[in-house]
Amino acid sequence: MLKPESYILRIGHRPERDQRVTTHVGLSSRALGASGMYLAADDQKVADSIADVAHRFGGTYFCENNVKWKSCINTFKRNGGKVVHLTMYGLRLQDVIPKIRTEEKILVVVGAEKVPGDMYELADYNVAVANQPHSEISALALFLDHLYEGAELELTFPDAELEVLPTAIGKTTVKHDEHHGDEA
Ligand code: SAM
């Protein structure tokens, strides 16, 4: 496992409009080295689609549905973790990432709609990935890449039902030790 261990807390999710983005927050963070996501909303459909990918493509990434965001943060802190809130108003990623790399485990908080004001106080680090508005998916992907300095691209995902083989042209997957060209 990469160090520091990272977990995601997704706040502000609105089931009627954020399902796709929240699913991609989960899938992107899984692919880039995070261990799991806490979803501070009741949306089992999102949790199930992330769990389905994690099951088929391997590894131990989890998605916990319907957490209370403040108690999630408080429990994480009580267990020795630090909280990183991604916000365009925060300190520059490139200035704070060396210190964050020294932590044992971190909870990375990303918003959807307007983030509650007390989030800025609860965070150990408010971090901006450029002080410009963009997206939680791009902010999280860049944050994890800077955190792990590219090592996340070398990760393997144990017990995968389906594995993609890098291919110059076309698609190659391996399923249960059988090779399937152009099937995925
Ligand atoms: N308008 C909202 C507000 O003022 O809090 C933010 C909406 S933004 C689309 C959703 C999330 O993307 C934010 O809560 C933050 O986590 C992330 N985000 C957007 N731009 C960012 C940046 N430059 N640096 C870090 N995170 C960013």
mmCIF file with all atom_site columns, C-alpha atoms and ligand atoms in Angstrom:
data_model
loop_
_atom_site.group_PDB
_atom_site.id
_atom_site.type_symbol
_atom_site.label_atom_id
_atom_site.label_alt_id
_atom_site.label_comp_id
_atom_site.label_asym_id
_atom_site.label_entity_id
_atom_site.label_seq_id
_atom_site.pdbx_PDB_ins_code
_atom_site.Cartn_x
_atom_site.Cartn_y
_atom_site.Cartn_z
_atom_site.occupancy
_atom_site.B_iso_or_equiv
_atom_site.pdbx_formal_charge
_atom_site.auth_seq_id
_atom_site.auth_comp_id
_atom_site.auth_asym_id
_atom_site.auth_atom_id
_atom_site.pdbx_PDB_model_num
ATOM   1   C CA  . MET A 1 1   ? 0.000   0.000   0.000   1.00 0.00 ? 1   MET A CA  1
ATOM   2   C CA  . LEU A 1 2   ? 1.203   3.507   -0.802  1.00 0.00 ? 2   LEU A CA  1
ATOM   3   C CA  . LYS A 1 3   ? 2.055   5.868   2.067   1.00 0.00 ? 3   LYS A CA  1
ATOM   4   C CA  . PRO A 1 4   ? 0.340   7.859   3.381   1.00 0.00 ? 4   PRO A CA  1
ATOM   5   C CA  . GLU A 1 5   ? -2.830  5.778   3.188   1.00 0.00 ? 5   GLU A CA  1
ATOM   6   C CA  . SER A 1 6   ? -5.536  7.959   1.680   1.00 0.00 ? 6   SER A CA  1
ATOM   7   C CA  . TYR A 1 7   ? -9.317  7.900   2.019   1.00 0.00 ? 7   TYR A CA  1
ATOM   8   C CA  . ILE A 1 8   ? -11.864 10.182  0.397   1.00 0.00 ? 8   ILE A CA  1
ATOM   9   C CA  . LEU A 1 9   ? -14.824 11.927  2.017   1.00 0.00 ? 9   LEU A CA  1
ATOM   10  C CA  . ARG A 1 10  ? -17.366 13.168  -0.520  1.00 0.00 ? 10  ARG A CA  1
ATOM   11  C CA  . ILE A 1 11  ? -19.629 15.872  0.895   1.00 0.00 ? 11  ILE A CA  1
ATOM   12  C CA  . GLY A 1 12  ? -22.497 17.830  -0.642  1.00 0.00 ? 12  GLY A CA  1
ATOM   13  C CA  . HIS A 1 13  ? -23.522 15.032  -3.042  1.00 0.00 ? 13  HIS A CA  1
ATOM   14  C CA  . ARG A 1 14  ? -26.985 15.554  -4.532  1.00 0.00 ? 14  ARG A CA  1
ATOM   15  C CA  . PRO A 1 15  ? -28.395 12.234  -5.831  1.00 0.00 ? 15  PRO A CA  1
ATOM   16  C CA  . GLU A 1 16  ? -30.475 13.981  -8.471  1.00 0.00 ? 16  GLU A CA  1
ATOM   17  C CA  . ARG A 1 17  ? -27.481 15.641  -10.169 1.00 0.00 ? 17  ARG A CA  1
ATOM   18  C CA  . ASP A 1 18  ? -24.095 14.432  -8.857  1.00 0.00 ? 18  ASP A CA  1
ATOM   19  C CA  . GLN A 1 19  ? -24.220 10.670  -9.417  1.00 0.00 ? 19  GLN A CA  1
ATOM   20  C CA  . ARG A 1 20  ? -21.857 10.623  -12.354 1.00 0.00 ? 20  ARG A CA  1
ATOM   21  C CA  . VAL A 1 21  ? -19.284 12.977  -10.805 1.00 0.00 ? 21  VAL A CA  1
ATOM   22  C CA  . THR A 1 22  ? -19.360 11.226  -7.413  1.00 0.00 ? 22  THR A CA  1
ATOM   23  C CA  . THR A 1 23  ? -18.922 7.851   -9.104  1.00 0.00 ? 23  THR A CA  1
ATOM   24  C CA  . HIS A 1 24  ? -15.908 9.277   -10.932 1.00 0.00 ? 24  HIS A CA  1
ATOM   25  C CA  . VAL A 1 25  ? -14.500 10.689  -7.680  1.00 0.00 ? 25  VAL A CA  1
ATOM   26  C CA  . GLY A 1 26  ? -14.576 7.108   -6.384  1.00 0.00 ? 26  GLY A CA  1
ATOM   27  C CA  . LEU A 1 27  ? -13.220 5.450   -9.525  1.00 0.00 ? 27  LEU A CA  1
ATOM   28  C CA  . SER A 1 28  ? -10.460 8.023   -10.049 1.00 0.00 ? 28  SER A CA  1
ATOM   29  C CA  . SER A 1 29  ? -9.287  7.862   -6.462  1.00 0.00 ? 29  SER A CA  1
ATOM   30  C CA  . ARG A 1 30  ? -9.331  4.035   -6.542  1.00 0.00 ? 30  ARG A CA  1
ATOM   31  C CA  . ALA A 1 31  ? -7.250  3.970   -9.719  1.00 0.00 ? 31  ALA A CA  1
ATOM   32  C CA  . LEU A 1 32  ? -4.785  6.492   -8.276  1.00 0.00 ? 32  LEU A CA  1
ATOM   33  C CA  . GLY A 1 33  ? -4.024  4.849   -4.949  1.00 0.00 ? 33  GLY A CA  1
ATOM   34  C CA  . ALA A 1 34  ? -6.750  5.761   -2.430  1.00 0.00 ? 34  ALA A CA  1
ATOM   35  C CA  . SER A 1 35  ? -8.122  2.998   -0.199  1.00 0.00 ? 35  SER A CA  1
ATOM   36  C CA  . GLY A 1 36  ? -11.808 3.908   -0.067  1.00 0.00 ? 36  GLY A CA  1
ATOM   37  C CA  . MET A 1 37  ? -14.491 6.560   -0.103  1.00 0.00 ? 37  MET A CA  1
ATOM   38  C CA  . TYR A 1 38  ? -17.000 7.715   2.510   1.00 0.00 ? 38  TYR A CA  1
ATOM   39  C CA  . LEU A 1 39  ? -20.117 9.153   0.923   1.00 0.00 ? 39  LEU A CA  1
ATOM   40  C CA  . ALA A 1 40  ? -21.895 11.744  3.069   1.00 0.00 ? 40  ALA A CA  1
ATOM   41  C CA  . ALA A 1 41  ? -25.278 11.180  1.396   1.00 0.00 ? 41  ALA A CA  1
ATOM   42  C CA  . ASP A 1 42  ? -27.642 8.279   0.930   1.00 0.00 ? 42  ASP A CA  1
ATOM   43  C CA  . ASP A 1 43  ? -27.022 7.050   -2.600  1.00 0.00 ? 43  ASP A CA  1
ATOM   44  C CA  . GLN A 1 44  ? -26.663 3.283   -2.651  1.00 0.00 ? 44  GLN A CA  1
ATOM   45  C CA  . LYS A 1 45  ? -26.634 3.297   -6.456  1.00 0.00 ? 45  LYS A CA  1
ATOM   46  C CA  . VAL A 1 46  ? -23.321 5.200   -6.502  1.00 0.00 ? 46  VAL A CA  1
ATOM   47  C CA  . ALA A 1 47  ? -21.842 2.968   -3.794  1.00 0.00 ? 47  ALA A CA  1
ATOM   48  C CA  . ASP A 1 48  ? -22.928 -0.135  -5.724  1.00 0.00 ? 48  ASP A CA  1
ATOM   49  C CA  . SER A 1 49  ? -21.455 0.959   -9.033  1.00 0.00 ? 49  SER A CA  1
ATOM   50  C CA  . ILE A 1 50  ? -18.098 1.720   -7.393  1.00 0.00 ? 50  ILE A CA  1
ATOM   51  C CA  . ALA A 1 51  ? -18.199 -1.626  -5.569  1.00 0.00 ? 51  ALA A CA  1
ATOM   52  C CA  . ASP A 1 52  ? -18.965 -3.390  -8.853  1.00 0.00 ? 52  ASP A CA  1
ATOM   53  C CA  . VAL A 1 53  ? -15.865 -1.926  -10.549 1.00 0.00 ? 53  VAL A CA  1
ATOM   54  C CA  . ALA A 1 54  ? -13.726 -2.674  -7.498  1.00 0.00 ? 54  ALA A CA  1
ATOM   55  C CA  . HIS A 1 55  ? -14.970 -6.275  -7.501  1.00 0.00 ? 55  HIS A CA  1
ATOM   56  C CA  . ARG A 1 56  ? -14.276 -6.839  -11.208 1.00 0.00 ? 56  ARG A CA  1
ATOM   57  C CA  . PHE A 1 57  ? -10.962 -4.976  -11.434 1.00 0.00 ? 57  PHE A CA  1
ATOM   58  C CA  . GLY A 1 58  ? -9.484  -6.070  -8.097  1.00 0.00 ? 58  GLY A CA  1
ATOM   59  C CA  . GLY A 1 59  ? -8.032  -4.535  -4.982  1.00 0.00 ? 59  GLY A CA  1
ATOM   60  C CA  . THR A 1 60  ? -9.743  -3.666  -1.714  1.00 0.00 ? 60  THR A CA  1
ATOM   61  C CA  . TYR A 1 61  ? -11.256 -0.220  -2.413  1.00 0.00 ? 61  TYR A CA  1
ATOM   62  C CA  . PHE A 1 62  ? -14.548 0.326   -0.547  1.00 0.00 ? 62  PHE A CA  1
ATOM   63  C CA  . CYS A 1 63  ? -17.360 2.854   -0.697  1.00 0.00 ? 63  CYS A CA  1
ATOM   64  C CA  . GLU A 1 64  ? -19.314 3.446   2.519   1.00 0.00 ? 64  GLU A CA  1
ATOM   65  C CA  . ASN A 1 65  ? -22.730 4.955   1.880   1.00 0.00 ? 65  ASN A CA  1
ATOM   66  C CA  . ASN A 1 66  ? -24.585 7.486   4.024   1.00 0.00 ? 66  ASN A CA  1
ATOM   67  C CA  . VAL A 1 67  ? -21.965 8.580   6.564   1.00 0.00 ? 67  VAL A CA  1
ATOM   68  C CA  . LYS A 1 68  ? -22.348 11.695  8.708   1.00 0.00 ? 68  LYS A CA  1
ATOM   69  C CA  . TRP A 1 69  ? -19.583 13.961  7.469   1.00 0.00 ? 69  TRP A CA  1
ATOM   70  C CA  . LYS A 1 70  ? -18.632 15.546  10.798  1.00 0.00 ? 70  LYS A CA  1
ATOM   71  C CA  . SER A 1 71  ? -18.542 12.287  12.708  1.00 0.00 ? 71  SER A CA  1
ATOM   72  C CA  . CYS A 1 72  ? -16.544 10.709  9.865   1.00 0.00 ? 72  CYS A CA  1
ATOM   73  C CA  . ILE A 1 73  ? -13.968 13.502  10.227  1.00 0.00 ? 73  ILE A CA  1
ATOM   74  C CA  . ASN A 1 74  ? -13.920 13.318  14.019  1.00 0.00 ? 74  ASN A CA  1
ATOM   75  C CA  . THR A 1 75  ? -13.537 9.529   14.052  1.00 0.00 ? 75  THR A CA  1
ATOM   76  C CA  . PHE A 1 76  ? -10.755 9.726   11.473  1.00 0.00 ? 76  PHE A CA  1
ATOM   77  C CA  . LYS A 1 77  ? -8.909  12.318  13.558  1.00 0.00 ? 77  LYS A CA  1
ATOM   78  C CA  . ARG A 1 78  ? -9.407  10.365  16.786  1.00 0.00 ? 78  ARG A CA  1
ATOM   79  C CA  . ASN A 1 79  ? -7.735  7.411   15.058  1.00 0.00 ? 79  ASN A CA  1
ATOM   80  C CA  . GLY A 1 80  ? -4.668  9.491   14.284  1.00 0.00 ? 80  GLY A CA  1
ATOM   81  C CA  . GLY A 1 81  ? -5.504  10.608  10.734  1.00 0.00 ? 81  GLY A CA  1
ATOM   82  C CA  . LYS A 1 82  ? -5.193  14.092  9.270   1.00 0.00 ? 82  LYS A CA  1
ATOM   83  C CA  . VAL A 1 83  ? -7.834  15.852  7.203   1.00 0.00 ? 83  VAL A CA  1
ATOM   84  C CA  . VAL A 1 84  ? -7.020  17.456  3.858   1.00 0.00 ? 84  VAL A CA  1
ATOM   85  C CA  . HIS A 1 85  ? -9.775  19.625  2.376   1.00 0.00 ? 85  HIS A CA  1
ATOM   86  C CA  . LEU A 1 86  ? -9.401  20.362  -1.335  1.00 0.00 ? 86  LEU A CA  1
ATOM   87  C CA  . THR A 1 87  ? -10.530 23.906  -2.030  1.00 0.00 ? 87  THR A CA  1
ATOM   88  C CA  . MET A 1 88  ? -9.500  26.568  -4.490  1.00 0.00 ? 88  MET A CA  1
ATOM   89  C CA  . TYR A 1 89  ? -9.089  28.952  -1.513  1.00 0.00 ? 89  TYR A CA  1
ATOM   90  C CA  . GLY A 1 90  ? -6.439  26.841  0.219   1.00 0.00 ? 90  GLY A CA  1
ATOM   91  C CA  . LEU A 1 91  ? -2.665  26.838  0.386   1.00 0.00 ? 91  LEU A CA  1
ATOM   92  C CA  . ARG A 1 92  ? -0.845  25.901  -2.789  1.00 0.00 ? 92  ARG A CA  1
ATOM   93  C CA  . LEU A 1 93  ? -0.519  22.147  -3.377  1.00 0.00 ? 93  LEU A CA  1
ATOM   94  C CA  . GLN A 1 94  ? 3.128   22.470  -4.353  1.00 0.00 ? 94  GLN A CA  1
ATOM   95  C CA  . ASP A 1 95  ? 3.929   24.240  -1.044  1.00 0.00 ? 95  ASP A CA  1
ATOM   96  C CA  . VAL A 1 96  ? 2.160   21.859  1.372   1.00 0.00 ? 96  VAL A CA  1
ATOM   97  C CA  . ILE A 1 97  ? 2.487   18.447  -0.268  1.00 0.00 ? 97  ILE A CA  1
ATOM   98  C CA  . PRO A 1 98  ? 5.952   17.663  1.208   1.00 0.00 ? 98  PRO A CA  1
ATOM   99  C CA  . LYS A 1 99  ? 4.488   18.014  4.730   1.00 0.00 ? 99  LYS A CA  1
ATOM   100 C CA  . ILE A 1 100 ? 1.346   16.000  3.875   1.00 0.00 ? 100 ILE A CA  1
ATOM   101 C CA  . ARG A 1 101 ? 3.555   13.183  2.549   1.00 0.00 ? 101 ARG A CA  1
ATOM   102 C CA  . THR A 1 102 ? 4.946   12.726  6.072   1.00 0.00 ? 102 THR A CA  1
ATOM   103 C CA  . GLU A 1 103 ? 1.492   11.893  7.529   1.00 0.00 ? 103 GLU A CA  1
ATOM   104 C CA  . GLU A 1 104 ? 0.479   8.280   8.259   1.00 0.00 ? 104 GLU A CA  1
ATOM   105 C CA  . LYS A 1 105 ? -3.040  8.467   6.839   1.00 0.00 ? 105 LYS A CA  1
ATOM   106 C CA  . ILE A 1 106 ? -5.170  11.217  5.393   1.00 0.00 ? 106 ILE A CA  1
ATOM   107 C CA  . LEU A 1 107 ? -8.846  11.844  4.695   1.00 0.00 ? 107 LEU A CA  1
ATOM   108 C CA  . VAL A 1 108 ? -9.220  13.934  1.537   1.00 0.00 ? 108 VAL A CA  1
ATOM   109 C CA  . VAL A 1 109 ? -12.466 15.926  1.546   1.00 0.00 ? 109 VAL A CA  1
ATOM   110 C CA  . VAL A 1 110 ? -14.033 17.049  -1.730  1.00 0.00 ? 110 VAL A CA  1
ATOM   111 C CA  . GLY A 1 111 ? -17.231 19.048  -2.096  1.00 0.00 ? 111 GLY A CA  1
ATOM   112 C CA  . ALA A 1 112 ? -19.949 19.278  -4.698  1.00 0.00 ? 112 ALA A CA  1
ATOM   113 C CA  . GLU A 1 113 ? -22.212 22.229  -3.931  1.00 0.00 ? 113 GLU A CA  1
ATOM   114 C CA  . LYS A 1 114 ? -21.086 25.012  -1.561  1.00 0.00 ? 114 LYS A CA  1
ATOM   115 C CA  . VAL A 1 115 ? -18.999 23.561  1.236   1.00 0.00 ? 115 VAL A CA  1
ATOM   116 C CA  . PRO A 1 116 ? -20.090 24.359  4.856   1.00 0.00 ? 116 PRO A CA  1
ATOM   117 C CA  . GLY A 1 117 ? -17.961 27.093  6.434   1.00 0.00 ? 117 GLY A CA  1
ATOM   118 C CA  . ASP A 1 118 ? -16.816 24.938  9.362   1.00 0.00 ? 118 ASP A CA  1
ATOM   119 C CA  . MET A 1 119 ? -15.100 22.522  6.947   1.00 0.00 ? 119 MET A CA  1
ATOM   120 C CA  . TYR A 1 120 ? -12.281 25.053  6.632   1.00 0.00 ? 120 TYR A CA  1
ATOM   121 C CA  . GLU A 1 121 ? -11.762 24.978  10.420  1.00 0.00 ? 121 GLU A CA  1
ATOM   122 C CA  . LEU A 1 122 ? -12.040 21.203  10.763  1.00 0.00 ? 122 LEU A CA  1
ATOM   123 C CA  . ALA A 1 123 ? -9.354  20.570  8.135   1.00 0.00 ? 123 ALA A CA  1
ATOM   124 C CA  . ASP A 1 124 ? -5.717  20.138  9.118   1.00 0.00 ? 124 ASP A CA  1
ATOM   125 C CA  . TYR A 1 125 ? -4.824  21.301  5.611   1.00 0.00 ? 125 TYR A CA  1
ATOM   126 C CA  . ASN A 1 126 ? -6.895  23.389  3.176   1.00 0.00 ? 126 ASN A CA  1
ATOM   127 C CA  . VAL A 1 127 ? -5.205  22.700  -0.156  1.00 0.00 ? 127 VAL A CA  1
ATOM   128 C CA  . ALA A 1 128 ? -5.669  24.332  -3.546  1.00 0.00 ? 128 ALA A CA  1
ATOM   129 C CA  . VAL A 1 129 ? -4.775  22.630  -6.786  1.00 0.00 ? 129 VAL A CA  1
ATOM   130 C CA  . ALA A 1 130 ? -4.239  26.006  -8.481  1.00 0.00 ? 130 ALA A CA  1
ATOM   131 C CA  . ASN A 1 131 ? -6.226  28.842  -6.870  1.00 0.00 ? 131 ASN A CA  1
ATOM   132 C CA  . GLN A 1 132 ? -8.795  28.643  -9.656  1.00 0.00 ? 132 GLN A CA  1
ATOM   133 C CA  . PRO A 1 133 ? -12.228 27.021  -9.790  1.00 0.00 ? 133 PRO A CA  1
ATOM   134 C CA  . HIS A 1 134 ? -12.376 23.671  -11.543 1.00 0.00 ? 134 HIS A CA  1
ATOM   135 C CA  . SER A 1 135 ? -13.552 20.191  -10.616 1.00 0.00 ? 135 SER A CA  1
ATOM   136 C CA  . GLU A 1 136 ? -13.306 17.781  -7.690  1.00 0.00 ? 136 GLU A CA  1
ATOM   137 C CA  . ILE A 1 137 ? -12.239 15.023  -10.081 1.00 0.00 ? 137 ILE A CA  1
ATOM   138 C CA  . SER A 1 138 ? -9.307  16.947  -11.538 1.00 0.00 ? 138 SER A CA  1
ATOM   139 C CA  . ALA A 1 139 ? -8.325  18.375  -8.128  1.00 0.00 ? 139 ALA A CA  1
ATOM   140 C CA  . LEU A 1 140 ? -8.319  14.906  -6.576  1.00 0.00 ? 140 LEU A CA  1
ATOM   141 C CA  . ALA A 1 141 ? -6.411  13.279  -9.436  1.00 0.00 ? 141 ALA A CA  1
ATOM   142 C CA  . LEU A 1 142 ? -3.688  15.908  -9.374  1.00 0.00 ? 142 LEU A CA  1
ATOM   143 C CA  . PHE A 1 143 ? -3.528  15.835  -5.584  1.00 0.00 ? 143 PHE A CA  1
ATOM   144 C CA  . LEU A 1 144 ? -3.044  12.039  -5.500  1.00 0.00 ? 144 LEU A CA  1
ATOM   145 C CA  . ASP A 1 145 ? -0.456  12.137  -8.268  1.00 0.00 ? 145 ASP A CA  1
ATOM   146 C CA  . HIS A 1 146 ? 1.569   14.787  -6.430  1.00 0.00 ? 146 HIS A CA  1
ATOM   147 C CA  . LEU A 1 147 ? 1.121   12.930  -3.144  1.00 0.00 ? 147 LEU A CA  1
ATOM   148 C CA  . TYR A 1 148 ? 2.427   9.628   -4.525  1.00 0.00 ? 148 TYR A CA  1
ATOM   149 C CA  . GLU A 1 149 ? 4.810   11.159  -7.065  1.00 0.00 ? 149 GLU A CA  1
ATOM   150 C CA  . GLY A 1 150 ? 3.761   8.812   -9.864  1.00 0.00 ? 150 GLY A CA  1
ATOM   151 C CA  . ALA A 1 151 ? 4.135   5.603   -7.811  1.00 0.00 ? 151 ALA A CA  1
ATOM   152 C CA  . GLU A 1 152 ? 0.350   5.157   -8.008  1.00 0.00 ? 152 GLU A CA  1
ATOM   153 C CA  . LEU A 1 153 ? 0.693   4.422   -11.734 1.00 0.00 ? 153 LEU A CA  1
ATOM   154 C CA  . GLU A 1 154 ? 2.654   1.262   -10.879 1.00 0.00 ? 154 GLU A CA  1
ATOM   155 C CA  . LEU A 1 155 ? -0.062  -0.165  -8.614  1.00 0.00 ? 155 LEU A CA  1
ATOM   156 C CA  . THR A 1 156 ? -1.425  -3.635  -9.211  1.00 0.00 ? 156 THR A CA  1
ATOM   157 C CA  . PHE A 1 157 ? -4.901  -4.687  -8.089  1.00 0.00 ? 157 PHE A CA  1
ATOM   158 C CA  . PRO A 1 158 ? -5.002  -8.211  -6.604  1.00 0.00 ? 158 PRO A CA  1
ATOM   159 C CA  . ASP A 1 159 ? -7.782  -10.715 -7.267  1.00 0.00 ? 159 ASP A CA  1
ATOM   160 C CA  . ALA A 1 160 ? -9.102  -8.979  -10.367 1.00 0.00 ? 160 ALA A CA  1
ATOM   161 C CA  . GLU A 1 161 ? -11.671 -10.845 -12.435 1.00 0.00 ? 161 GLU A CA  1
ATOM   162 C CA  . LEU A 1 162 ? -10.721 -8.658  -15.348 1.00 0.00 ? 162 LEU A CA  1
ATOM   163 C CA  . GLU A 1 163 ? -7.315  -7.216  -16.143 1.00 0.00 ? 163 GLU A CA  1
ATOM   164 C CA  . VAL A 1 164 ? -6.470  -4.851  -18.959 1.00 0.00 ? 164 VAL A CA  1
ATOM   165 C CA  . LEU A 1 165 ? -3.230  -5.485  -20.820 1.00 0.00 ? 165 LEU A CA  1
ATOM   166 C CA  . PRO A 1 166 ? -1.573  -2.377  -22.242 1.00 0.00 ? 166 PRO A CA  1
ATOM   167 C CA  . THR A 1 167 ? -2.073  -2.516  -25.992 1.00 0.00 ? 167 THR A CA  1
ATOM   168 C CA  . ALA A 1 168 ? -0.847  -0.145  -28.706 1.00 0.00 ? 168 ALA A CA  1
ATOM   169 C CA  . ILE A 1 169 ? -3.948  -0.558  -30.865 1.00 0.00 ? 169 ILE A CA  1
ATOM   170 C CA  . GLY A 1 170 ? -7.236  -2.162  -29.833 1.00 0.00 ? 170 GLY A CA  1
ATOM   171 C CA  . LYS A 1 171 ? -8.193  -3.716  -26.514 1.00 0.00 ? 171 LYS A CA  1
ATOM   172 C CA  . THR A 1 172 ? -6.816  -6.739  -24.693 1.00 0.00 ? 172 THR A CA  1
ATOM   173 C CA  . THR A 1 173 ? -8.165  -8.089  -21.429 1.00 0.00 ? 173 THR A CA  1
ATOM   174 C CA  . VAL A 1 174 ? -7.410  -11.150 -19.347 1.00 0.00 ? 174 VAL A CA  1
ATOM   175 C CA  . LYS A 1 175 ? -10.317 -12.865 -17.628 1.00 0.00 ? 175 LYS A CA  1
ATOM   176 C CA  . HIS A 1 176 ? -9.737  -15.785 -15.253 1.00 0.00 ? 176 HIS A CA  1
ATOM   177 C CA  . ASP A 1 177 ? -6.402  -16.557 -16.897 1.00 0.00 ? 177 ASP A CA  1
ATOM   178 C CA  . GLU A 1 178 ? -7.923  -16.611 -20.379 1.00 0.00 ? 178 GLU A CA  1
ATOM   179 C CA  . HIS A 1 179 ? -6.896  -14.053 -23.007 1.00 0.00 ? 179 HIS A CA  1
ATOM   180 C CA  . HIS A 1 180 ? -9.658  -12.171 -24.775 1.00 0.00 ? 180 HIS A CA  1
ATOM   181 C CA  . GLY A 1 181 ? -8.615  -9.842  -27.578 1.00 0.00 ? 181 GLY A CA  1
ATOM   182 C CA  . ASP A 1 182 ? -11.000 -7.030  -28.534 1.00 0.00 ? 182 ASP A CA  1
ATOM   183 C CA  . GLU A 1 183 ? -13.743 -8.116  -26.181 1.00 0.00 ? 183 GLU A CA  1
ATOM   184 C CA  . ALA A 1 184 ? -13.962 -5.400  -23.543 1.00 0.00 ? 184 ALA A CA  1
HETATM 185 N N1  . SAM B 2 .   ? -18.751 26.421  -5.437  1.00 0.00 ? 1   SAM B N1  1
HETATM 186 C C1  . SAM B 2 .   ? -18.304 25.515  -4.429  1.00 0.00 ? 1   SAM B C1  1
HETATM 187 C C2  . SAM B 2 .   ? -17.778 26.278  -3.229  1.00 0.00 ? 1   SAM B C2  1
HETATM 188 O O1  . SAM B 2 .   ? -17.640 27.483  -3.300  1.00 0.00 ? 1   SAM B O1  1
HETATM 189 O O2  . SAM B 2 .   ? -17.469 25.641  -2.219  1.00 0.00 ? 1   SAM B O2  1
HETATM 190 C C3  . SAM B 2 .   ? -17.242 24.550  -4.995  1.00 0.00 ? 1   SAM B C3  1
HETATM 191 C C4  . SAM B 2 .   ? -17.728 23.728  -6.162  1.00 0.00 ? 1   SAM B C4  1
HETATM 192 S S1  . SAM B 2 .   ? -16.456 22.771  -6.953  1.00 0.00 ? 1   SAM B S1  1
HETATM 193 C C5  . SAM B 2 .   ? -17.198 22.361  -8.475  1.00 0.00 ? 1   SAM B C5  1
HETATM 194 C C6  . SAM B 2 .   ? -16.549 21.224  -6.132  1.00 0.00 ? 1   SAM B C6  1
HETATM 195 C C7  . SAM B 2 .   ? -15.301 20.830  -5.404  1.00 0.00 ? 1   SAM B C7  1
HETATM 196 O O3  . SAM B 2 .   ? -14.196 20.766  -6.285  1.00 0.00 ? 1   SAM B O3  1
HETATM 197 C C8  . SAM B 2 .   ? -14.853 21.738  -4.315  1.00 0.00 ? 1   SAM B C8  1
HETATM 198 O O4  . SAM B 2 .   ? -15.599 21.593  -3.133  1.00 0.00 ? 1   SAM B O4  1
HETATM 199 C C9  . SAM B 2 .   ? -13.403 21.293  -4.128  1.00 0.00 ? 1   SAM B C9  1
HETATM 200 O O5  . SAM B 2 .   ? -13.306 20.147  -3.304  1.00 0.00 ? 1   SAM B O5  1
HETATM 201 C C10 . SAM B 2 .   ? -12.990 20.932  -5.553  1.00 0.00 ? 1   SAM B C10 1
HETATM 202 N N2  . SAM B 2 .   ? -12.204 21.984  -6.202  1.00 0.00 ? 1   SAM B N2  1
HETATM 203 C C11 . SAM B 2 .   ? -12.601 22.806  -7.182  1.00 0.00 ? 1   SAM B C11 1
HETATM 204 N N3  . SAM B 2 .   ? -11.605 23.635  -7.539  1.00 0.00 ? 1   SAM B N3  1
HETATM 205 C C12 . SAM B 2 .   ? -10.539 23.316  -6.768  1.00 0.00 ? 1   SAM B C12 1
HETATM 206 C C13 . SAM B 2 .   ? -9.208  23.791  -6.665  1.00 0.00 ? 1   SAM B C13 1
HETATM 207 N N4  . SAM B 2 .   ? -8.738  24.783  -7.432  1.00 0.00 ? 1   SAM B N4  1
HETATM 208 N N5  . SAM B 2 .   ? -8.394  23.221  -5.756  1.00 0.00 ? 1   SAM B N5  1
HETATM 209 C C14 . SAM B 2 .   ? -8.832  22.201  -4.968  1.00 0.00 ? 1   SAM B C14 1
HETATM 210 N N6  . SAM B 2 .   ? -10.079 21.715  -5.026  1.00 0.00 ? 1   SAM B N6  1
HETATM 211 C C15 . SAM B 2 .   ? -10.922 22.243  -5.906  1.00 0.00 ? 1   SAM B C15 1
#
